[in-house]
mmCIF file of C-alpha atoms (C1' of nucleotides) and ligand atoms in Angstrom:
data_model
loop_
_atom_site.group_PDB
_atom_site.id
_atom_site.type_symbol
_atom_site.label_atom_id
_atom_site.label_comp_id
_atom_site.label_asym_id
_atom_site.label_seq_id
_atom_site.Cartn_x
_atom_site.Cartn_y
_atom_site.Cartn_z
ATOM 1 C CA MET P 523 7.592 17.731 11.220
ATOM 2 C CA ALA P 524 11.093 18.126 12.620
ATOM 3 C CA THR P 525 11.097 14.400 13.320
ATOM 4 C CA ALA P 526 10.089 13.724 9.731
ATOM 5 C CA GLU P 527 12.930 15.861 8.422
ATOM 6 C CA ARG P 528 15.501 14.200 10.615
ATOM 7 C CA GLN P 529 14.257 10.769 9.659
ATOM 8 C CA THR P 530 14.162 11.317 5.903
ATOM 9 C CA ALA P 531 17.612 12.921 5.999
ATOM 10 C CA ALA P 532 18.966 9.968 7.955
ATOM 11 C CA GLU P 533 17.479 7.424 5.552
ATOM 12 C CA GLY P 534 18.669 9.327 2.505
ATOM 13 C CA ILE P 535 15.208 9.674 1.023
ATOM 14 C CA ARG P 536 13.809 12.885 -0.370
ATOM 15 C CA LEU P 537 11.112 14.832 1.417
ATOM 16 C CA THR P 538 10.318 16.912 -1.643
ATOM 17 C CA PRO P 539 7.985 19.960 -1.647
ATOM 18 C CA VAL P 540 4.771 18.047 -2.503
ATOM 19 C CA ARG P 541 5.487 15.312 0.014
ATOM 20 C CA ARG P 542 6.393 17.811 2.667
ATOM 21 C CA ARG P 543 3.285 19.865 2.071
ATOM 22 C CA ALA P 544 1.090 16.737 2.097
ATOM 23 C CA LEU P 545 2.453 15.818 5.505
ATOM 24 C CA GLU P 546 1.920 19.351 6.778
ATOM 25 C CA ILE P 547 -1.695 19.210 5.618
ATOM 26 C CA LEU P 548 -2.267 15.983 7.527
ATOM 27 C CA LEU P 549 -0.564 17.372 10.608
ATOM 28 C CA GLU P 550 -2.490 20.643 10.518
ATOM 29 C CA SER P 551 -5.893 19.010 10.224
ATOM 30 C CA HIS P 552 -5.491 16.746 13.264
ATOM 31 C CA ARG P 553 -7.838 14.193 11.745
ATOM 32 C CA ALA P 554 -8.086 11.624 8.994
ATOM 33 C CA MET P 555 -8.418 13.097 5.507
ATOM 34 C CA GLY P 556 -9.454 11.567 2.201
ATOM 35 C CA ALA P 557 -7.000 11.596 -0.682
ATOM 36 C CA CYS P 558 -9.229 13.911 -2.693
ATOM 37 C CA GLU P 559 -9.389 16.359 0.158
ATOM 38 C CA VAL P 560 -5.605 16.408 0.398
ATOM 39 C CA LEU P 561 -5.386 16.836 -3.348
ATOM 40 C CA GLU P 562 -7.623 19.890 -3.183
ATOM 41 C CA ARG P 563 -5.365 21.533 -0.626
ATOM 42 C CA LEU P 564 -2.254 20.651 -2.602
ATOM 43 C CA SER P 565 -3.577 22.145 -5.812
ATOM 44 C CA GLN P 566 -4.485 25.344 -3.946
ATOM 45 C CA ASP P 567 -0.805 25.594 -3.118
ATOM 46 C CA GLY P 568 0.247 25.372 -6.731
ATOM 47 C CA PHE P 569 0.912 21.651 -7.050
ATOM 48 C CA GLY P 570 -0.763 19.385 -9.601
ATOM 49 C CA ASN P 571 -4.506 18.916 -9.317
ATOM 50 C CA GLN P 572 -4.899 15.378 -10.616
ATOM 51 C CA PRO P 573 -5.424 12.303 -8.378
ATOM 52 C CA PRO P 574 -1.986 10.705 -8.911
ATOM 53 C CA VAL P 575 -0.293 13.737 -7.378
ATOM 54 C CA ALA P 576 -1.983 13.153 -4.036
ATOM 55 C CA TYR P 577 -1.862 9.374 -4.134
ATOM 56 C CA ARG P 578 1.853 9.345 -4.802
ATOM 57 C CA ALA P 579 2.666 11.772 -2.040
ATOM 58 C CA LEU P 580 0.488 9.863 0.428
ATOM 59 C CA ASP P 581 1.915 6.521 -0.649
ATOM 60 C CA PHE P 582 5.372 7.870 0.031
ATOM 61 C CA LEU P 583 4.400 9.024 3.530
ATOM 62 C CA VAL P 584 2.796 5.674 4.352
ATOM 63 C CA GLU P 585 5.711 3.789 2.842
ATOM 64 C CA HIS P 586 8.139 5.540 5.160
ATOM 65 C CA GLY P 587 5.985 5.441 8.267
ATOM 66 C CA LEU P 588 5.193 9.139 8.362
ATOM 67 C CA ALA P 589 1.470 8.573 7.937
ATOM 68 C CA HIS P 590 -1.066 5.787 8.286
ATOM 69 C CA ARG P 591 -3.845 4.769 6.014
ATOM 70 C CA ILE P 592 -7.215 4.225 7.656
ATOM 71 C CA GLN P 593 -8.699 1.591 5.392
ATOM 72 C CA ARG P 594 -12.209 1.783 6.743
ATOM 73 C CA LEU P 595 -12.497 5.467 6.010
ATOM 74 C CA ASN P 596 -10.486 5.509 2.805
ATOM 75 C CA ALA P 597 -8.459 8.177 4.513
ATOM 76 C CA TYR P 598 -5.004 9.066 5.758
ATOM 77 C CA ALA P 599 -3.690 10.439 9.041
ATOM 78 C CA ALA P 600 -0.246 11.604 10.113
ATOM 79 C CA CYS P 601 1.566 9.142 12.388
ATOM 80 C CA HIS P 602 1.854 10.023 16.070
ATOM 81 C CA ALA P 603 5.128 8.196 16.520
ATOM 82 C CA PRO P 604 7.153 8.207 13.290
ATOM 83 C CA GLY P 605 10.396 6.303 13.288
ATOM 84 C CA GLN P 606 9.536 4.256 16.309
ATOM 85 C CA PRO P 607 8.242 0.818 15.200
ATOM 86 C CA HIS P 608 4.720 0.170 16.423
ATOM 87 C CA ALA P 609 1.491 -1.744 15.740
ATOM 88 C CA PRO P 610 -0.990 1.127 15.730
ATOM 89 C CA VAL P 611 -4.624 0.658 16.628
ATOM 90 C CA PHE P 612 -7.148 3.128 15.289
ATOM 91 C CA LEU P 613 -10.272 3.724 17.290
ATOM 92 C CA ILE P 614 -12.787 5.154 14.856
ATOM 93 C CA CYS P 615 -15.958 6.712 16.231
ATOM 94 C CA ARG P 616 -18.975 6.145 14.015
ATOM 95 C CA GLY P 617 -20.723 9.057 15.696
ATOM 96 C CA CYS P 618 -18.272 11.904 15.131
ATOM 97 C CA ASP P 619 -15.742 10.267 12.757
ATOM 98 C CA LYS P 620 -12.840 11.118 15.027
ATOM 99 C CA VAL P 621 -9.842 8.810 14.891
ATOM 100 C CA ALA P 622 -7.525 8.091 17.810
ATOM 101 C CA GLU P 623 -4.179 6.365 17.275
ATOM 102 C CA THR P 624 -3.177 4.135 20.146
ATOM 103 C CA GLY P 625 -1.449 0.809 20.655
ATOM 104 C CA THR P 626 -0.079 -1.636 23.177
ATOM 105 C CA ASP P 627 2.893 -3.929 23.412
ATOM 106 C CA SER P 628 0.700 -6.894 24.288
ATOM 107 C CA LEU P 629 -1.112 -6.495 20.995
ATOM 108 C CA ARG P 630 2.151 -6.330 19.150
ATOM 109 C CA GLY P 631 3.233 -9.514 20.908
ATOM 110 C CA ALA P 632 0.003 -11.331 20.088
ATOM 111 C CA LEU P 633 0.377 -10.503 16.409
ATOM 112 C CA ASP P 634 4.009 -11.559 16.347
ATOM 113 C CA ASP P 635 3.053 -14.903 17.887
ATOM 114 C CA LEU P 636 0.367 -15.370 15.300
ATOM 115 C CA ALA P 637 2.736 -14.668 12.435
ATOM 116 C CA ARG P 638 5.300 -17.100 13.807
ATOM 117 C CA ALA P 639 2.692 -19.827 14.205
ATOM 118 C CA SER P 640 1.451 -19.527 10.629
ATOM 119 C CA ASP P 641 4.887 -18.969 9.095
ATOM 120 C CA PHE P 642 3.527 -15.817 7.490
ATOM 121 C CA THR P 643 5.872 -12.851 7.086
ATOM 122 C CA ILE P 644 4.052 -9.740 8.255
ATOM 123 C CA GLU P 645 5.325 -6.606 6.566
ATOM 124 C CA ARG P 646 2.618 -4.156 7.532
ATOM 125 C CA MET P 647 -0.564 -4.374 9.503
ATOM 126 C CA ALA P 648 -3.665 -2.422 10.308
ATOM 127 C CA VAL P 649 -5.808 -2.782 13.394
ATOM 128 C CA GLU P 650 -8.961 -0.735 13.161
ATOM 129 C CA ALA P 651 -11.821 -0.705 15.627
ATOM 130 C CA LEU P 652 -15.165 0.868 14.861
ATOM 131 C CA GLY P 653 -17.387 1.987 17.722
ATOM 132 C CA LEU P 654 -18.322 4.937 19.877
ATOM 133 C CA CYS P 655 -16.157 7.423 21.750
ATOM 134 C CA PRO P 656 -17.216 8.297 25.329
ATOM 135 C CA ALA P 657 -18.957 11.512 24.242
ATOM 136 C CA CYS P 658 -20.976 9.918 21.455
ATOM 137 C CA ARG P 659 -21.941 6.963 23.604
ATOM 138 C CA ALA P 660 -23.261 9.329 26.270
ATOM 139 C CA ALA P 661 -25.277 11.168 23.600
ATOM 140 C CA GLU P 662 -26.670 7.908 22.278
ATOM 141 C CA ASP P 663 -27.575 6.598 25.720
ATOM 142 C CA ALA P 664 -29.435 9.816 26.487
ATOM 143 C CA SER P 665 -31.673 9.548 23.425
ATOM 144 C CA MET A 327 -24.131 -22.907 4.695
ATOM 145 C CA ALA A 328 -26.087 -25.118 7.101
ATOM 146 C CA THR A 329 -24.647 -23.083 9.968
ATOM 147 C CA ALA A 330 -25.804 -19.899 8.311
ATOM 148 C CA GLU A 331 -29.326 -21.257 7.921
ATOM 149 C CA ARG A 332 -29.528 -22.377 11.513
ATOM 150 C CA GLN A 333 -28.182 -19.066 12.744
ATOM 151 C CA THR A 334 -30.479 -16.838 10.703
ATOM 152 C CA ALA A 335 -33.480 -18.953 11.673
ATOM 153 C CA ALA A 336 -32.535 -18.722 15.339
ATOM 154 C CA GLU A 337 -32.092 -14.947 15.201
ATOM 155 C CA GLY A 338 -35.326 -14.431 13.303
ATOM 156 C CA ILE A 339 -33.637 -12.660 10.395
ATOM 157 C CA ARG A 340 -34.272 -13.420 6.758
ATOM 158 C CA LEU A 341 -31.752 -15.207 4.605
ATOM 159 C CA THR A 342 -33.529 -14.277 1.376
ATOM 160 C CA PRO A 343 -32.614 -15.653 -2.090
ATOM 161 C CA VAL A 344 -30.161 -12.876 -3.015
ATOM 162 C CA ARG A 345 -28.454 -12.976 0.345
ATOM 163 C CA ARG A 346 -28.297 -16.728 0.310
ATOM 164 C CA ARG A 347 -26.857 -16.792 -3.189
ATOM 165 C CA ALA A 348 -24.307 -14.104 -2.298
ATOM 166 C CA LEU A 349 -23.082 -16.203 0.596
ATOM 167 C CA GLU A 350 -22.905 -19.295 -1.608
ATOM 168 C CA ILE A 351 -20.814 -17.366 -4.113
ATOM 169 C CA LEU A 352 -18.346 -16.349 -1.404
ATOM 170 C CA LEU A 353 -18.208 -19.889 -0.047
ATOM 171 C CA GLU A 354 -17.701 -21.461 -3.463
ATOM 172 C CA SER A 355 -14.835 -19.184 -4.443
ATOM 173 C CA HIS A 356 -12.733 -19.857 -1.340
ATOM 174 C CA ARG A 357 -11.155 -16.447 -1.612
ATOM 175 C CA ALA A 358 -11.861 -12.748 -1.163
ATOM 176 C CA MET A 359 -14.066 -11.276 -3.877
ATOM 177 C CA GLY A 360 -14.807 -7.682 -4.834
ATOM 178 C CA ALA A 361 -18.384 -6.430 -4.675
ATOM 179 C CA CYS A 362 -18.516 -5.984 -8.437
ATOM 180 C CA GLU A 363 -17.371 -9.525 -8.973
ATOM 181 C CA VAL A 364 -20.115 -10.813 -6.706
ATOM 182 C CA LEU A 365 -22.603 -8.588 -8.496
ATOM 183 C CA GLU A 366 -21.654 -10.105 -11.816
ATOM 184 C CA ARG A 367 -22.318 -13.597 -10.524
ATOM 185 C CA LEU A 368 -25.610 -12.552 -8.963
ATOM 186 C CA SER A 369 -26.896 -10.964 -12.146
ATOM 187 C CA GLN A 370 -26.004 -14.140 -14.062
ATOM 188 C CA ASP A 371 -28.396 -15.930 -11.739
ATOM 189 C CA GLY A 372 -31.268 -13.602 -12.527
ATOM 190 C CA PHE A 373 -30.913 -11.077 -9.726
ATOM 191 C CA GLY A 374 -30.502 -7.344 -10.253
ATOM 192 C CA ASN A 375 -27.365 -6.154 -11.976
ATOM 193 C CA GLN A 376 -26.862 -2.772 -10.343
ATOM 194 C CA PRO A 377 -24.309 -2.077 -7.565
ATOM 195 C CA PRO A 378 -26.777 -1.638 -4.679
ATOM 196 C CA VAL A 379 -27.991 -5.216 -5.132
ATOM 197 C CA ALA A 380 -24.597 -6.640 -4.282
ATOM 198 C CA TYR A 381 -23.690 -4.068 -1.637
ATOM 199 C CA ARG A 382 -26.908 -4.634 0.267
ATOM 200 C CA ALA A 383 -26.577 -8.396 0.253
ATOM 201 C CA LEU A 384 -22.940 -8.185 1.350
ATOM 202 C CA ASP A 385 -23.715 -5.609 4.019
ATOM 203 C CA PHE A 386 -26.321 -7.973 5.414
ATOM 204 C CA LEU A 387 -23.849 -10.856 5.552
ATOM 205 C CA VAL A 388 -21.226 -8.721 7.286
ATOM 206 C CA GLU A 389 -23.791 -7.259 9.648
ATOM 207 C CA HIS A 390 -24.753 -10.711 10.848
ATOM 208 C CA GLY A 391 -21.288 -12.176 11.017
ATOM 209 C CA LEU A 392 -21.657 -14.479 8.023
ATOM 210 C CA ALA A 393 -18.926 -12.751 6.067
ATOM 211 C CA HIS A 394 -16.031 -10.387 6.666
ATOM 212 C CA ARG A 395 -14.957 -7.365 4.773
ATOM 213 C CA ILE A 396 -11.276 -7.171 3.880
ATOM 214 C CA GLN A 397 -10.750 -3.427 3.860
ATOM 215 C CA ARG A 398 -7.343 -3.470 2.277
ATOM 216 C CA LEU A 399 -8.572 -5.352 -0.754
ATOM 217 C CA ASN A 400 -11.998 -3.747 -0.993
ATOM 218 C CA ALA A 401 -13.277 -7.294 -0.928
ATOM 219 C CA TYR A 402 -15.411 -9.738 1.006
ATOM 220 C CA ALA A 403 -14.867 -13.277 2.254
ATOM 221 C CA ALA A 404 -17.172 -15.794 3.907
ATOM 222 C CA CYS A 405 -16.546 -16.210 7.639
ATOM 223 C CA HIS A 406 -14.849 -19.413 8.783
ATOM 224 C CA ALA A 407 -16.569 -19.429 12.177
ATOM 225 C CA PRO A 408 -19.997 -17.791 11.943
ATOM 226 C CA GLY A 409 -21.953 -17.428 15.144
ATOM 227 C CA GLN A 410 -18.953 -17.871 17.355
ATOM 228 C CA PRO A 411 -17.710 -14.439 18.492
ATOM 229 C CA HIS A 412 -14.133 -13.826 17.408
ATOM 230 C CA ALA A 413 -11.561 -11.152 16.560
ATOM 231 C CA PRO A 414 -10.477 -12.366 13.140
ATOM 232 C CA VAL A 415 -7.055 -11.636 11.733
ATOM 233 C CA PHE A 416 -6.590 -11.675 7.981
ATOM 234 C CA LEU A 417 -3.206 -12.572 6.625
ATOM 235 C CA ILE A 418 -3.090 -11.151 3.123
ATOM 236 C CA CYS A 419 -0.295 -12.262 0.813
ATOM 237 C CA ARG A 420 0.883 -9.514 -1.509
ATOM 238 C CA GLY A 421 2.407 -12.126 -3.784
ATOM 239 C CA CYS A 422 -0.577 -14.330 -4.580
ATOM 240 C CA ASP A 423 -3.432 -12.296 -3.039
ATOM 241 C CA LYS A 424 -4.600 -15.247 -0.955
ATOM 242 C CA VAL A 425 -6.326 -14.455 2.325
ATOM 243 C CA ALA A 426 -6.209 -16.632 5.437
ATOM 244 C CA GLU A 427 -8.566 -16.047 8.344
ATOM 245 C CA THR A 428 -7.072 -16.819 11.720
ATOM 246 C CA GLY A 429 -7.141 -15.391 15.225
ATOM 247 C CA THR A 430 -6.080 -15.879 18.824
ATOM 248 C CA ASP A 431 -7.591 -15.324 22.215
ATOM 249 C CA SER A 432 -4.588 -13.313 23.360
ATOM 250 C CA LEU A 433 -5.222 -10.826 20.595
ATOM 251 C CA ARG A 434 -8.842 -10.555 21.572
ATOM 252 C CA GLY A 435 -7.782 -9.924 25.159
ATOM 253 C CA ALA A 436 -5.277 -7.255 24.181
ATOM 254 C CA LEU A 437 -7.922 -5.380 22.223
ATOM 255 C CA ASP A 438 -10.437 -5.638 25.039
ATOM 256 C CA ASP A 439 -7.870 -4.183 27.461
ATOM 257 C CA LEU A 440 -7.196 -1.341 25.075
ATOM 258 C CA ALA A 441 -10.882 -0.500 24.723
ATOM 259 C CA ARG A 442 -11.356 -0.513 28.479
ATOM 260 C CA ALA A 443 -8.369 1.751 29.013
ATOM 261 C CA SER A 444 -9.570 4.364 26.522
ATOM 262 C CA ASP A 445 -13.254 4.082 27.460
ATOM 263 C CA PHE A 446 -14.028 3.467 23.808
ATOM 264 C CA THR A 447 -16.881 1.106 22.961
ATOM 265 C CA ILE A 448 -15.682 -1.284 20.274
ATOM 266 C CA GLU A 449 -18.501 -2.583 18.106
ATOM 267 C CA ARG A 450 -16.566 -4.124 15.276
ATOM 268 C CA MET A 451 -12.918 -4.473 14.424
ATOM 269 C CA ALA A 452 -10.629 -5.493 11.650
ATOM 270 C CA VAL A 453 -7.102 -6.784 12.008
ATOM 271 C CA GLU A 454 -5.367 -7.113 8.686
ATOM 272 C CA ALA A 455 -1.761 -8.039 8.070
ATOM 273 C CA LEU A 456 -0.083 -7.625 4.716
ATOM 274 C CA GLY A 457 2.948 -9.711 3.904
ATOM 275 C CA LEU A 458 4.129 -12.900 2.271
ATOM 276 C CA CYS A 459 2.856 -16.466 2.616
ATOM 277 C CA PRO A 460 5.521 -19.210 2.972
ATOM 278 C CA ALA A 461 5.333 -20.132 -0.713
ATOM 279 C CA CYS A 462 5.702 -16.587 -2.001
ATOM 280 C CA ARG A 463 8.515 -15.835 0.413
ATOM 281 C CA ALA A 464 10.406 -18.867 -0.840
ATOM 282 C CA ALA A 465 9.893 -17.704 -4.425
ATOM 283 C CA GLU A 466 11.105 -14.221 -3.564
ATOM 284 C CA ASP A 467 14.154 -15.461 -1.681
ATOM 285 C CA ALA A 468 15.141 -17.626 -4.651
ATOM 286 C CA SER A 469 15.135 -14.729 -7.109
ATOM 287 C "C1'" DC T 1144 31.201 19.449 -19.327
ATOM 288 C "C1'" DA T 1145 28.141 16.139 -21.396
ATOM 289 C "C1'" DT T 1146 25.559 12.084 -20.930
ATOM 290 C "C1'" DT T 1147 23.424 8.482 -18.698
ATOM 291 C "C1'" DG T 1148 20.043 6.476 -15.645
ATOM 292 C "C1'" DA T 1149 17.147 6.762 -11.579
ATOM 293 C "C1'" DC T 1150 13.673 9.271 -9.577
ATOM 294 C "C1'" DT T 1151 10.023 12.720 -9.415
ATOM 295 C "C1'" DT T 1152 6.239 15.345 -11.048
ATOM 296 C "C1'" DG T 1153 2.472 16.401 -14.085
ATOM 297 C "C1'" DT T 1154 -1.425 15.199 -17.322
ATOM 298 C "C1'" DT T 1155 -4.990 12.415 -19.693
ATOM 299 C "C1'" DA T 1156 -8.020 8.897 -19.570
ATOM 300 C "C1'" DT T 1157 -10.193 5.063 -17.580
ATOM 301 C "C1'" DT T 1158 -11.691 1.772 -14.204
ATOM 302 C "C1'" DC T 1159 -13.344 0.354 -9.907
ATOM 303 C "C1'" DT T 1160 -15.985 1.269 -5.701
ATOM 304 C "C1'" DA T 1161 -19.838 3.172 -3.204
ATOM 305 C "C1'" DT T 1162 -24.055 5.697 -2.153
ATOM 306 C "C1'" DA T 1163 -28.246 8.707 -2.697
ATOM 307 C "C1'" DA T 1164 -32.854 8.743 -4.086
ATOM 308 C "C1'" DC T 1165 -36.848 6.873 -5.677
ATOM 309 C "C1'" DA T 1166 -40.370 3.159 -7.233
ATOM 310 C "C1'" DT T 1167 -42.100 -1.456 -6.701
ATOM 311 C "C1'" DA T 1168 -42.972 -5.695 -4.453
ATOM 312 C "C1'" DA T 1169 -43.156 -8.877 -0.722
ATOM 313 C "C1'" DA T 1170 -43.724 -10.049 4.041
ATOM 314 C "C1'" DT T 1171 -45.366 -9.112 8.703
ATOM 315 C "C1'" DA T 1172 -48.432 -6.992 12.069
ATOM 316 C "C1'" DA T 1173 -52.683 -4.912 13.551
ATOM 317 C "C1'" DT Q 128 -58.128 -6.458 4.968
ATOM 318 C "C1'" DT Q 129 -55.335 -2.588 5.766
ATOM 319 C "C1'" DA Q 130 -51.353 -0.626 7.462
ATOM 320 C "C1'" DT Q 131 -46.441 -0.924 8.356
ATOM 321 C "C1'" DT Q 132 -42.249 -2.587 7.724
ATOM 322 C "C1'" DT Q 133 -38.738 -4.750 5.104
ATOM 323 C "C1'" DA Q 134 -36.607 -6.026 0.888
ATOM 324 C "C1'" DT Q 135 -35.642 -5.569 -4.095
ATOM 325 C "C1'" DG Q 136 -34.773 -3.215 -8.253
ATOM 326 C "C1'" DT Q 137 -33.458 0.918 -11.117
ATOM 327 C "C1'" DT Q 138 -31.412 5.401 -12.300
ATOM 328 C "C1'" DA Q 139 -28.061 8.546 -11.563
ATOM 329 C "C1'" DT Q 140 -24.162 10.346 -9.308
ATOM 330 C "C1'" DA Q 141 -20.249 10.675 -6.415
ATOM 331 C "C1'" DG Q 142 -15.890 9.115 -4.780
ATOM 332 C "C1'" DA Q 143 -11.520 6.462 -4.881
ATOM 333 C "C1'" DA Q 144 -7.754 4.485 -7.409
ATOM 334 C "C1'" DT Q 145 -4.728 3.244 -11.220
ATOM 335 C "C1'" DA Q 146 -2.635 2.768 -15.994
ATOM 336 C "C1'" DA Q 147 0.026 4.906 -19.304
ATOM 337 C "C1'" DC Q 148 2.597 8.467 -21.102
ATOM 338 C "C1'" DA Q 149 5.416 12.964 -21.237
ATOM 339 C "C1'" DA Q 150 8.476 16.058 -19.223
ATOM 340 C "C1'" DG Q 151 11.492 17.671 -15.825
ATOM 341 C "C1'" DT Q 152 15.041 17.182 -12.035
ATOM 342 C "C1'" DC Q 153 19.092 15.384 -9.972
ATOM 343 C "C1'" DA Q 154 23.372 12.929 -8.989
ATOM 344 C "C1'" DA Q 155 26.992 10.366 -10.776
ATOM 345 C "C1'" DT Q 156 30.225 8.745 -14.379
ATOM 346 C "C1'" DG Q 157 33.357 9.226 -17.928
HETATM 347 ZN ZN1 ZN O 332 1.795 5.663 14.015
HETATM 348 ZN ZN1 ZN O 333 -17.624 10.257 18.778
HETATM 349 ZN ZN1 ZN O 334 -14.850 -15.039 10.923
HETATM 350 ZN ZN1 ZN O 335 1.453 -15.898 -1.480
#
DNA sequence: CATTGACTTGTTATTCTATAACATAAATAA
DNA sequence: TTATTTATGTTATAGAATAACAAGTCAATG
């Protein structure tokens, strides 16, 4: 949160009340949340209760690297490393729905090479893996 | 299409009329199509005209590697290399909405390393990059 | 200070996407 | 044949996302 404030101040963009609260909600939950779920929390706090209110706040956070969108789940999660440029990888467990944000430099390099080779300008990317976390795999193996 | 027939026959799974037609539709269009768009085409050919008809056929194709789902676009595209295991990368142009399927072994390796390190079992993955194709970048630079 | 223009928030209404639940039909296995 | 599975179709509902408009805020300019 402090990082987010420093960053938005530095970039001269406005972390307004709704946006700030939306980020707090994502940070507090420690998991990926759907837009409608975020909207519900926002409206409880006195903000608007119509879809665009949540979508705009979340779009802003994603736009400025403060949150990520998990396409596969139609959900959003706060970024673990805002500011710092990275190619995040989301490991999504189909057993318990937990999402882990990770990433490696070698992956980043591989994607950069690919973009260069195809002359495609990559502006944003999403790497999402669906599978089983250690706990859920153990549970599945046991059954 | 011939590849798909050989593969389904070999695996003992059924490429039924709806599924076959759905794949043909994806192949004919040469682009990513939304489920509702596919449904429309299917119903024109005498198949059911309710959402589940399209979703089930598309799920089958994805399940068996005959098509990919482009999460960011909520759309589906026929696979360029069915049968052959690969970690596809989709380059999605935000200018013209075209989708290119590509991929590299180094990327595949980087993801495998990551999975091993985190003890996460990857079952399926999606790598999607949003940006500009050469043509659209040229157009944007000119303006 | 007053006004302009950019940005932000809120609301209404609509569209697109996806799934649950059930009934019927076809294919496969016993 | 009979039972079991698999696939198809329909109805109804839930969930996600956007378009379009109105109103408010804010900083800057004259
Ligand atoms: Zn991040
Ligand atoms: Zn799990
Ligand atoms: Zn493919
Ligand atoms: Zn383009």
